[in-house]
Short mmCIF file of C-alpha atoms and ligand atoms in Angstrom, two decimals:
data_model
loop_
_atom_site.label_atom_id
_atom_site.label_comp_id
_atom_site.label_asym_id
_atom_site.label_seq_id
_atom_site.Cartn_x
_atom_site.Cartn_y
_atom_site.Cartn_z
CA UNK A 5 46.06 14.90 70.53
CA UNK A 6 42.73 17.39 70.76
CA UNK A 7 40.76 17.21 73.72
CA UNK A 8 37.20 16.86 73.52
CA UNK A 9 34.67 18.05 75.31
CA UNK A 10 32.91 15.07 76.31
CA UNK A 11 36.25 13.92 78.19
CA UNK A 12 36.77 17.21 79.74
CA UNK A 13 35.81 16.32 83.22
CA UNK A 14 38.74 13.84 83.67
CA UNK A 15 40.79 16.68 83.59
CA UNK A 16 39.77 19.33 85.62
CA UNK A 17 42.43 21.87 87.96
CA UNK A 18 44.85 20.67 84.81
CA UNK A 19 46.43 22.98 82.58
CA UNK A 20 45.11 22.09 79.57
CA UNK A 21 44.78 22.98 75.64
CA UNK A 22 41.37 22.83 73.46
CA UNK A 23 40.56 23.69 69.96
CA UNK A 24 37.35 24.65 68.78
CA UNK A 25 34.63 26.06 66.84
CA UNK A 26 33.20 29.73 68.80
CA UNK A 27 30.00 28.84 69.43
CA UNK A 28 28.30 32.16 71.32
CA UNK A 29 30.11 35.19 72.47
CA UNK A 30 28.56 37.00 75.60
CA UNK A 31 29.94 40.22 76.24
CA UNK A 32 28.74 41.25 79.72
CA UNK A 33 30.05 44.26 81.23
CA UNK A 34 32.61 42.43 83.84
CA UNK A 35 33.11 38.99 81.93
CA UNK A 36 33.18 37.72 78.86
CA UNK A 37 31.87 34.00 78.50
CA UNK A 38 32.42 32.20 75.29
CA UNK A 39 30.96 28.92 74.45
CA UNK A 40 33.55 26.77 72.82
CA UNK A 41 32.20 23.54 70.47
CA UNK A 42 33.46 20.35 69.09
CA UNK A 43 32.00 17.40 67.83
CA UNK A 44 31.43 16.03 71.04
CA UNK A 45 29.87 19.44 73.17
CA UNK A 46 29.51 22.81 74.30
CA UNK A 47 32.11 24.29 76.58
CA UNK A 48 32.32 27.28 78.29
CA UNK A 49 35.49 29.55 78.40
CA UNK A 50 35.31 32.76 81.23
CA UNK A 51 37.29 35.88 80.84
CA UNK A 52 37.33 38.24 84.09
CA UNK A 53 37.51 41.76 81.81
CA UNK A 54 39.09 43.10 85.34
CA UNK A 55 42.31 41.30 84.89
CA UNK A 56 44.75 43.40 83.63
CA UNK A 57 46.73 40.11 82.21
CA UNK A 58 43.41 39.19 80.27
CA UNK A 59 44.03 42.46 77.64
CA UNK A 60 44.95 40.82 75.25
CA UNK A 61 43.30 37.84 75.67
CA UNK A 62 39.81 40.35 75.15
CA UNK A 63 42.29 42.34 72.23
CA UNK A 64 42.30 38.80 70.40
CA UNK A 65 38.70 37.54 71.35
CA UNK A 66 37.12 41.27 70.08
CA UNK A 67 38.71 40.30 66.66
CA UNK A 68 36.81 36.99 66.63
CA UNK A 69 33.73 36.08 64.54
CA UNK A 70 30.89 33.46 65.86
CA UNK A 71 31.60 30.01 64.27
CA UNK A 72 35.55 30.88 64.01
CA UNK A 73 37.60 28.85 65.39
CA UNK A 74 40.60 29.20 67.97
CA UNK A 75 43.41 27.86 70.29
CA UNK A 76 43.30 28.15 73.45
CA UNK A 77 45.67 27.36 76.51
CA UNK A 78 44.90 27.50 80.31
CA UNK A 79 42.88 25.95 83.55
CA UNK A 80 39.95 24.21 83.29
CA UNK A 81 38.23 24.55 86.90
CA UNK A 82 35.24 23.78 88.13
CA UNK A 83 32.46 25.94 88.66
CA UNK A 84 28.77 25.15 89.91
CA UNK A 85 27.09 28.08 88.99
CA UNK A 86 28.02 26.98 84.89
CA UNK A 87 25.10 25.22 83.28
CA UNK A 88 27.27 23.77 80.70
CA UNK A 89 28.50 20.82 83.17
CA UNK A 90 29.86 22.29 85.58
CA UNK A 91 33.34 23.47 84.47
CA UNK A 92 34.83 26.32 82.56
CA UNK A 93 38.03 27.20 80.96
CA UNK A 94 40.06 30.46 82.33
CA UNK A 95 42.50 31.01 79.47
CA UNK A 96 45.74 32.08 79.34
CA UNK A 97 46.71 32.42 75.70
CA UNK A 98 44.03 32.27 72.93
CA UNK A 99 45.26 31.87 68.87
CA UNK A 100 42.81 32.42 66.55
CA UNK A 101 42.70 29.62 63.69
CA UNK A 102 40.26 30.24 61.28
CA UNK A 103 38.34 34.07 61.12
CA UNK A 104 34.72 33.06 60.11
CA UNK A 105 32.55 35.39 57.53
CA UNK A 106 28.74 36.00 58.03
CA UNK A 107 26.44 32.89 57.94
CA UNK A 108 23.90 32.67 54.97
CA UNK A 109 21.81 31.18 57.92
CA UNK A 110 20.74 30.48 61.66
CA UNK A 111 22.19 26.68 61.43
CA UNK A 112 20.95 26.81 65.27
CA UNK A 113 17.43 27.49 64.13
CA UNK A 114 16.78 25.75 60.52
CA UNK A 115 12.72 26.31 60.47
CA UNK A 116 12.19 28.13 56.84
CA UNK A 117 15.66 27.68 55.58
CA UNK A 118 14.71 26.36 52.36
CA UNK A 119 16.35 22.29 52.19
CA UNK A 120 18.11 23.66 48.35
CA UNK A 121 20.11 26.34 50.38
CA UNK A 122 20.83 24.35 53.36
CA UNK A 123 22.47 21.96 50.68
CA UNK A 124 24.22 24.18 48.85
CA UNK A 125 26.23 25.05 52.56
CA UNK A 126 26.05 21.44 53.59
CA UNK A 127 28.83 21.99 55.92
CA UNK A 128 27.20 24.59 57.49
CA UNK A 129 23.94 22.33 57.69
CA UNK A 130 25.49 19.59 59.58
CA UNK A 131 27.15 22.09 62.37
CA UNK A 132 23.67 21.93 63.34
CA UNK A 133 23.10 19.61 66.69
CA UNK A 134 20.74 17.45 64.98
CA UNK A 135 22.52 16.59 61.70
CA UNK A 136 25.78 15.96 63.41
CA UNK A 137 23.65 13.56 65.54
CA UNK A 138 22.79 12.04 62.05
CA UNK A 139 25.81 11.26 61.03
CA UNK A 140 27.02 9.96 63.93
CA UNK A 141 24.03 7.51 64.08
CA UNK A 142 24.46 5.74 60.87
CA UNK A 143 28.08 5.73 61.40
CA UNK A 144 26.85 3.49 64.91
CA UNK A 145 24.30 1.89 63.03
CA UNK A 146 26.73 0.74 60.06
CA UNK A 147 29.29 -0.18 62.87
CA UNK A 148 26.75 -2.34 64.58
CA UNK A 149 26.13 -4.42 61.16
CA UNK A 150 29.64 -4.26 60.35
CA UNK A 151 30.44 -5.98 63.63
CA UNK A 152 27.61 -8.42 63.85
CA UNK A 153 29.00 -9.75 60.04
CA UNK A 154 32.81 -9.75 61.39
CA UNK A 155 32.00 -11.87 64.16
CA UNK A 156 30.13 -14.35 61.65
CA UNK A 157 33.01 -14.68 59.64
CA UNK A 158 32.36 -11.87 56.60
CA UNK A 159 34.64 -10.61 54.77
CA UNK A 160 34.76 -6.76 53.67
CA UNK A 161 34.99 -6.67 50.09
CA UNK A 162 35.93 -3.36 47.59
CA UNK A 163 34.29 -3.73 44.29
CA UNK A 164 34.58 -1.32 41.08
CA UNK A 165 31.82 1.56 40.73
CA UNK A 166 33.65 1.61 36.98
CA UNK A 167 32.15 -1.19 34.95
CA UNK A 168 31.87 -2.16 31.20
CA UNK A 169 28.46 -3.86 30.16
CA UNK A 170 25.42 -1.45 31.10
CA UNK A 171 22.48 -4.38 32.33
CA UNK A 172 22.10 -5.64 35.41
CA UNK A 173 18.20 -5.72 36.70
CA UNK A 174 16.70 -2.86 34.63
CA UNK A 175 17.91 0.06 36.63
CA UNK A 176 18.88 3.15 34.81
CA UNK A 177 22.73 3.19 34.65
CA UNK A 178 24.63 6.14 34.46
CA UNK A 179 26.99 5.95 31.23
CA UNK A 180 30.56 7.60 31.79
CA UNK A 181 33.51 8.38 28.88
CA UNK A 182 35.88 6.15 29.35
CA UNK A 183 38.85 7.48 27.13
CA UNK A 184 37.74 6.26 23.61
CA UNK A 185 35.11 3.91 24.78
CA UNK A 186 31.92 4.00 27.30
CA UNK A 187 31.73 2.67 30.80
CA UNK A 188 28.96 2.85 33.34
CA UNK A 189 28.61 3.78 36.97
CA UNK A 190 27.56 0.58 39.01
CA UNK A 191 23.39 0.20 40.22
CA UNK A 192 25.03 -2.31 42.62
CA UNK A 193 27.74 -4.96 43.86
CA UNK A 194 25.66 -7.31 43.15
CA UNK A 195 27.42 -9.47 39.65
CA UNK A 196 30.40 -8.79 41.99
CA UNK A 197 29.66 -9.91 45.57
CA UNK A 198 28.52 -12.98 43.78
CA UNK A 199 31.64 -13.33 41.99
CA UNK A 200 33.67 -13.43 45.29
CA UNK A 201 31.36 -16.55 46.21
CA UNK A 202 32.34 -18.07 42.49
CA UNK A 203 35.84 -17.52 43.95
CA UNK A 204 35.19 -19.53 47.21
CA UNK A 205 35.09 -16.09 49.81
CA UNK A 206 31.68 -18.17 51.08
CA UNK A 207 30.40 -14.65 53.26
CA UNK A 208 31.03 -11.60 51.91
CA UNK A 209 29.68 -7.94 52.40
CA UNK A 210 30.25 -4.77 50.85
CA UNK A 211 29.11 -0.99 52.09
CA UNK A 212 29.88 1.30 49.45
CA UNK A 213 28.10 3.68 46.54
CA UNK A 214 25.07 2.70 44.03
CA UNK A 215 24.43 5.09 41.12
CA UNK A 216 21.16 4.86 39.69
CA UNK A 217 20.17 7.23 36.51
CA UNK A 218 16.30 7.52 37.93
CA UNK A 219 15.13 11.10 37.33
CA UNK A 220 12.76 10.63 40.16
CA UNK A 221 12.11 13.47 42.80
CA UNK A 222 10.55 11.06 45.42
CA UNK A 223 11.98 11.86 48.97
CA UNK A 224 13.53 8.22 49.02
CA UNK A 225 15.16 8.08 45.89
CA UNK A 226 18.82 9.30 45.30
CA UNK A 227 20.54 9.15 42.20
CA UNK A 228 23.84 8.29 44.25
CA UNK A 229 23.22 6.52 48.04
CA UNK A 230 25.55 4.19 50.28
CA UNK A 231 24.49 0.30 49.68
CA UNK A 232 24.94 -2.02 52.55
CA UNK A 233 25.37 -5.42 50.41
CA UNK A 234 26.32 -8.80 51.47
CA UNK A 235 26.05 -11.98 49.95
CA UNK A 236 26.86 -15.77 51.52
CA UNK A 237 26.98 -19.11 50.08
CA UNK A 238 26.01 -22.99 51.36
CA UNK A 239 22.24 -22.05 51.71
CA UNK A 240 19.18 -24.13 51.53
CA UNK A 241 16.55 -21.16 50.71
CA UNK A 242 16.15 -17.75 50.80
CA UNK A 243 14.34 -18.25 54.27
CA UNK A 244 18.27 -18.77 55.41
CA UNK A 245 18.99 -14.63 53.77
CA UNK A 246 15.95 -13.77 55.35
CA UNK A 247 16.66 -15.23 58.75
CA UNK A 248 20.35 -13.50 58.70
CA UNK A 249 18.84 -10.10 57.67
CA UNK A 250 16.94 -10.51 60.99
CA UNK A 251 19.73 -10.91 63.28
CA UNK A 252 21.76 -8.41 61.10
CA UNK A 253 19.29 -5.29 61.60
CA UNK A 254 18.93 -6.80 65.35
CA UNK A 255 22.29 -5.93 66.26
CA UNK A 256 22.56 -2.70 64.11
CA UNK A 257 19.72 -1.38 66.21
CA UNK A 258 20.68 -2.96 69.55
CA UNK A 259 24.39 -0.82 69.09
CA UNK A 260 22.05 2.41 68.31
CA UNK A 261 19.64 1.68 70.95
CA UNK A 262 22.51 1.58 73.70
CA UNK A 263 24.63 4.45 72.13
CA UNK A 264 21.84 6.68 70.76
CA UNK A 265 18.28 5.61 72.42
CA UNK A 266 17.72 8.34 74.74
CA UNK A 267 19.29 11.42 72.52
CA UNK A 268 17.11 9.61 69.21
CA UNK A 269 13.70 9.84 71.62
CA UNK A 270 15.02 13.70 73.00
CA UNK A 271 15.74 15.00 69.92
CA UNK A 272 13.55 13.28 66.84
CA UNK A 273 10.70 11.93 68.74
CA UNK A 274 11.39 8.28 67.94
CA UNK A 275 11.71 5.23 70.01
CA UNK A 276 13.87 2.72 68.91
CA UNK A 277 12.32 -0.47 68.91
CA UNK A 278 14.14 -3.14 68.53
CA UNK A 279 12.37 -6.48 66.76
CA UNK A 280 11.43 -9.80 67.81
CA UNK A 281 12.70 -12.50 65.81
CA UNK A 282 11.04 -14.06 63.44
CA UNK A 283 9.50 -11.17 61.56
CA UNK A 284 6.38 -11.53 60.12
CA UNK A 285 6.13 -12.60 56.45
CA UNK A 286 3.35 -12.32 54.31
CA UNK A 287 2.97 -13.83 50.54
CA UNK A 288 1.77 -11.00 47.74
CA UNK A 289 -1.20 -12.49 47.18
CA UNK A 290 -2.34 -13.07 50.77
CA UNK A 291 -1.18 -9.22 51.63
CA UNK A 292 -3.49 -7.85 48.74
CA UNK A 293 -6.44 -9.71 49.98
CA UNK A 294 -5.89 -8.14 53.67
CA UNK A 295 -5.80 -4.37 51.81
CA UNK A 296 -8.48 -5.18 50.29
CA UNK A 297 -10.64 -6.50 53.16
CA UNK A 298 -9.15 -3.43 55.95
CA UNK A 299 -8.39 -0.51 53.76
CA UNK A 300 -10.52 -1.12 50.77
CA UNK A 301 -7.17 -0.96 48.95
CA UNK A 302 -6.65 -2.60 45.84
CA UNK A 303 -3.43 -2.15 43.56
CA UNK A 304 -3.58 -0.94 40.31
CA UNK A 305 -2.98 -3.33 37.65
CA UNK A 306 0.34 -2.18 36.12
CA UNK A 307 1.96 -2.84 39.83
CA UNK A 308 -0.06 -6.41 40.43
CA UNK A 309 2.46 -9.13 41.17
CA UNK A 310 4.57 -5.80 42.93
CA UNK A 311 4.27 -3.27 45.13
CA UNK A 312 3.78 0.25 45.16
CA UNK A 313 3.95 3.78 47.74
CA UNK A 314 0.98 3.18 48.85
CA UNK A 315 0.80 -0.44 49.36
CA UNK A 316 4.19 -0.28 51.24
CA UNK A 317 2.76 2.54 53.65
CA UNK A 318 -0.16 -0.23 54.14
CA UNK A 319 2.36 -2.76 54.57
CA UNK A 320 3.48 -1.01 57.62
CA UNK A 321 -0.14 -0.95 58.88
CA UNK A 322 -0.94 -3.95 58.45
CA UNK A 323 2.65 -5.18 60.40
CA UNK A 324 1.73 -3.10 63.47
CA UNK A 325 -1.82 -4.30 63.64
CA UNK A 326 -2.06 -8.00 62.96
CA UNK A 327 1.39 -8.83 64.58
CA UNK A 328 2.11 -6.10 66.51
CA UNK A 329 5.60 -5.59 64.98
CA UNK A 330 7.13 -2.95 63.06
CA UNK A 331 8.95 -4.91 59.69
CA UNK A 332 6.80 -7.38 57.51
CA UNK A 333 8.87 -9.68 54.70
CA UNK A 334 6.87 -9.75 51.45
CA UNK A 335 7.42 -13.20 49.42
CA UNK A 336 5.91 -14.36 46.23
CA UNK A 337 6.59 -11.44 44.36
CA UNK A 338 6.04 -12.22 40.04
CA UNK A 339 8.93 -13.30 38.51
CA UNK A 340 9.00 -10.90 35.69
CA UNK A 341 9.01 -7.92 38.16
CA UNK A 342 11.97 -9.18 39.74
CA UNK A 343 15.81 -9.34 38.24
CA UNK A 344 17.17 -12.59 36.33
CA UNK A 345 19.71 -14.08 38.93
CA UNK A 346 16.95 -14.41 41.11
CA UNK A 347 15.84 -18.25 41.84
CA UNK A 348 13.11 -19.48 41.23
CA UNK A 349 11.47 -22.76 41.87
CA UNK A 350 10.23 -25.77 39.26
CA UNK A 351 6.92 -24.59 39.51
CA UNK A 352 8.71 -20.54 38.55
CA UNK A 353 7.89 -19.61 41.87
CA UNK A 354 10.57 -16.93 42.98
CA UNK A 355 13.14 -17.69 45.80
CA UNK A 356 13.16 -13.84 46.89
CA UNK A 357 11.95 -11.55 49.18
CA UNK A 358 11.42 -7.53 50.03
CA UNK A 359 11.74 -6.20 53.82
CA UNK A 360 9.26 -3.37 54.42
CA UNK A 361 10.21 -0.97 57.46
CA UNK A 362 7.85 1.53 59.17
CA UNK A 363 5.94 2.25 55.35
CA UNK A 364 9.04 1.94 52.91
CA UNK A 365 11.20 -1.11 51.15
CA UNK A 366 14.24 -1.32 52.83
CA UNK A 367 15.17 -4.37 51.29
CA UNK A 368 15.31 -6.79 48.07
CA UNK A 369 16.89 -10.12 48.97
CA UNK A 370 16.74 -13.82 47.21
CA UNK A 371 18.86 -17.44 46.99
CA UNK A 372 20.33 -16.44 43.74
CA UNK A 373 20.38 -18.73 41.06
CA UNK A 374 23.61 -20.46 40.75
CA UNK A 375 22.70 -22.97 38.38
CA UNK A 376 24.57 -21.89 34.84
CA UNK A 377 22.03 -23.49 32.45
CA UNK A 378 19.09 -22.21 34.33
CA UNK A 379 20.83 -18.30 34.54
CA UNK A 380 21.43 -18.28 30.90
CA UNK A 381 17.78 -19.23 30.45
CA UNK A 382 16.62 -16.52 32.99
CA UNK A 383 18.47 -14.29 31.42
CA UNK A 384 17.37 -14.88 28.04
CA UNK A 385 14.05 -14.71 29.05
CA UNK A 386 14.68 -10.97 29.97
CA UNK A 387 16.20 -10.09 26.72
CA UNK A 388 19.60 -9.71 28.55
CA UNK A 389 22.58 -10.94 25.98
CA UNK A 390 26.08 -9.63 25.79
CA UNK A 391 25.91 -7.36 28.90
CA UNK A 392 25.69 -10.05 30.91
CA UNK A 393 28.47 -12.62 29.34
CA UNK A 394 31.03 -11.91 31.06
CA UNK A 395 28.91 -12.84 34.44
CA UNK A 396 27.36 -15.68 33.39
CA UNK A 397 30.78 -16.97 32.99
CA UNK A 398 31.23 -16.82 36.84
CA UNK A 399 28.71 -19.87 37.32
CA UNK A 400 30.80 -22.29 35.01
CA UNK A 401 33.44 -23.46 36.96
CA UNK A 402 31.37 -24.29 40.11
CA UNK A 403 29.72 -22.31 41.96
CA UNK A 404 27.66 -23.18 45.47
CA UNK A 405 24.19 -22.29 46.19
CA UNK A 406 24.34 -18.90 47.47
CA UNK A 407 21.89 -15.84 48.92
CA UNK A 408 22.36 -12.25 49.77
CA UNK A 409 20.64 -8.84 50.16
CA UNK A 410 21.11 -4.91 49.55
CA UNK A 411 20.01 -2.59 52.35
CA UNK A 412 19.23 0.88 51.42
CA UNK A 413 21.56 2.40 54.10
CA UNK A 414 20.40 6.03 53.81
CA UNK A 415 16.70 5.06 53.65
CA UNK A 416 17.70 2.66 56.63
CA UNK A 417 18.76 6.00 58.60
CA UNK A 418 15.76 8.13 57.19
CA UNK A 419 13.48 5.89 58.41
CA UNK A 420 15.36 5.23 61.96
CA UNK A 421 15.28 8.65 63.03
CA UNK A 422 11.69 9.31 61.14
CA UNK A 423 13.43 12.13 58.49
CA UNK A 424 11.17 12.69 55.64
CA UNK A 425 13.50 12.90 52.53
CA UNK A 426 16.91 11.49 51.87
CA UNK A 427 17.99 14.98 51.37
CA UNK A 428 18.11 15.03 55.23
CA UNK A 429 19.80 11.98 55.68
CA UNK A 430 22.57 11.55 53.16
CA UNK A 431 25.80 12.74 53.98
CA UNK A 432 25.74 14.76 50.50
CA UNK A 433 22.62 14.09 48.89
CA UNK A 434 22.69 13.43 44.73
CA UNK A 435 19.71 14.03 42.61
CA UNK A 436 18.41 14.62 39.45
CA UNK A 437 18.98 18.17 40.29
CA UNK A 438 21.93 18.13 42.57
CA UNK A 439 25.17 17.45 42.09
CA UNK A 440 26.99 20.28 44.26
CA UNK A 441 28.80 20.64 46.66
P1 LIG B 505 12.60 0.99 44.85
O1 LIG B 505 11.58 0.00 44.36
O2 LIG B 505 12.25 1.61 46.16
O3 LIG B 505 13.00 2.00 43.81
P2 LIG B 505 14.56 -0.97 44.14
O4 LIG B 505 13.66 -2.12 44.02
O5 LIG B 505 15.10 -0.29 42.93
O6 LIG B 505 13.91 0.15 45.14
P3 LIG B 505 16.91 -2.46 44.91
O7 LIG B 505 17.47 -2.38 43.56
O8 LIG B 505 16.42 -3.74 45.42
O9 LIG B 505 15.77 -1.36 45.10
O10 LIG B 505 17.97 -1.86 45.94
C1 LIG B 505 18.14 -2.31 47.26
C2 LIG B 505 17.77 -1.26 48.28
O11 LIG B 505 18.41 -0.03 48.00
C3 LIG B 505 16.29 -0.89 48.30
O12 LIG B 505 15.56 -1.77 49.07
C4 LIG B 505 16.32 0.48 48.91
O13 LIG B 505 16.43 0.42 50.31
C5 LIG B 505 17.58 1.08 48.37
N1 LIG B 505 17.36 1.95 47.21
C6 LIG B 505 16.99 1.57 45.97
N2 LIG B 505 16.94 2.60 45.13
C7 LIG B 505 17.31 3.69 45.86
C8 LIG B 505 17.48 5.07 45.54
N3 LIG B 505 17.30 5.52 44.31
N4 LIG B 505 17.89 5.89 46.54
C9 LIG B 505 18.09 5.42 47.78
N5 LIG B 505 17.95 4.13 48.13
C10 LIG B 505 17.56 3.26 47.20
#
């Protein structure tokens, strides 16, 4: 098994082995110190150019690139006078394992490396400190949820990204040959996390890809990002989804916090705060009147009964300075701006919600209407006919009262760290524009 860096004091005056990426090559006049890297750290390796047995230990290391990578055998020891935590590696063999070419770019110093080129070498990209940190802070944040949904009893569930009727909620599908016939790339899990309630899971969730065919260039749109989608049954309102999604982002940020807090404030700037319970909710209606009577804001008329970039960025406002708090629920959002299998009450009122976070919708949740008579209606109402037959048949055979949500995962991470474009924060970003590497 490699050795990492970060466990590298447990071991020192051992004879040990590491593999890594050459990070820096100083070639001083007596020694030669090379910093060695994993995912983990920076280690430094020290060879005495006096030695007559290091020869070919400097034949082999005069041969090697920065950002190769190599073997090497020998004694880690420790050493005060080394910055890099107090211990070095003196080698005794060194194999070289991969012979790096010249970098397109600094990945140490990314200032004026355009974002398109730092994508096209997106492995290069992510050598950098800060975008490894990245990654491994969603993967903490992700396993924070994950674990917080375990412990209640979810189960994981693996639905198809292939489906066969186009219409779900008015979201651009992507259409994909499908040997003779057409088939479409999924805008969510959501006919299918609801299914696994038809089918008597009661708590499911699902973290997995959501195609949309938006040809939007906004820096939080993607044309391909990472949904974090659950659903659960046996609820009396949506107030029940809304209270879960509290305690769910609670302990996704609480893992980060404990992990990540100190490295997120070091290197992006940003505190993680982690919320009080309940978060403030505010109805539409009620929310416009406040923009209107702080910010002398009022929303166009196309997005009334909606909201828009701007209102959202207000939203946030508005959260921190009436209730000191940092996410605001929006309820009472117009049914015709939201998607069919939402409830709604008698009086048409709709059961759903969306979760703004520091300026941007993280969130659309609702109860979901599970009553077959009143889906077919809803969905006739928006036009929707054979697309949807097959899932309409899913409500027929009973069905309980059930509520859910889709978190934006990447938009979750952008907005954690304070990125300002997806670009930065998905793994492998897809857009209208990009669909390489
Ligand atoms: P928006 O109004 O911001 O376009 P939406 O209403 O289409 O979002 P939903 O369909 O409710 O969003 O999707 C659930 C969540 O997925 C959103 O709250 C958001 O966090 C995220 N999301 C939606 N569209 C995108 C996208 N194109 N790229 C990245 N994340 C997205």
């Amino acid at each position: 098994m490699k050795l990492y860096v970060n466990e590298l004091n447990k071991h020192v005056g051992e004879e040990i082995t590491f593999s890594g990426f050459v990070d820096t090559i100083r070639d001083k006049k007596w020694v030669m110190f090379v910093i060695l890297r994993d995912s983990t750290g920076k280690v430094q390796m020290t060879i005495e150019k006096s030695e007559e047995a290091n020869a070919s230990l400097l034949e082999t290391m005069n041969k090697v690139t920065v950002e190769s990578t190599i073997k090497v055998t020998g004694k880690l020891v420790g050493n005060d006078a080394v910055k890099l935590g107090g211990i070095e590696i003196v080698p005794t063999t060194i194999e070289i394992t991969s012979l790096a070419d010249t970098l397109p770019f600094d990945f140490n110093n990314l200032d004026g490396v355009n974002i398109d080129t730092r994508l096209d070498y997106r492995w290069l990209d992510i050598r950098n400190e800060k975008n490894t940190l990245v990654r491994q802070i969603e993967s903490c944040l992700t396993e924070g949820m994950r674990e917080f949904l375990y412990k209640q009893n979810f189960t994981e569930i693996h639905s198809p990204k292939l489906i066969g009727a186009a219409s779900e909620s008015g979201s651009e599908v992507f259409e994909v040959k499908y040997f003779d016939r057409k088939a479409y790339l999924a805008q969510s899990p959501q006919f299918y996390k609801q299914m696994a309630l038809a089918g008597g899971l009661d708590k499911v969730f699902e973290v997995g890809p959501v195609f949309r065919a938006e040809n939007s260039n906004t820096n939080r749109h993607a044309t391909e990002f990472t949904g974090f989608d659950l659903e659960f049954a046996h609820i009396d309102s949506y107030e029940d989804v809304m209270s879960l999604e509290e305690d769910l982002l609670i302990a996704g940020l609480t893992k980060v916090k404990e992990r990540y807090g100190d490295k997120i404030k070091e290197v992006f700037g940003k505190e993680v705060i982690i919320p009080t319970k309940p978060f403030p909710v505010m109805r539409l209606q009620d929310l416009y009147q406040e923009f209107h009577d702080r910010y002398n804001f009022d929303l166009p008329k196309e997005d009334i009964g909606d909201m828009n970039a701007e209102a959202e960025k207000l939203t946030y406002r508005l959260a921190q300075e009436k209730y000191n708090h940092e996410f605001m629920f929006i309820v009472d959002y117009a049914a015709t701006k939201r998607p069919f299998y939402h409830m709604r009450d008698e009086n048409g009122k709709l059961q759903g919600y969306d979760l703004i976070w520091r300026g941007t919708e993280i969130t659309s949740g609702a109860q979901r209407e599970h009553r077959y008579e009143e889906l077919v209606k809803n969905a006739k109402e928006k036009g929707l006919g054979k697309d949807v037959e097959f899932y309409l048949q899913f409500f027929k055979y009973g069905c309980p009262p059930h509520g859910g949500f889709g978190i934006g995962l990447d938009r979750l991470t952008m907005l954690l760290l304070g990125l300002p474009n997806l670009k930065e924060t998905e793994y492998i970003f897809r857009g209208p524009n990009r669909l390489n590497p």
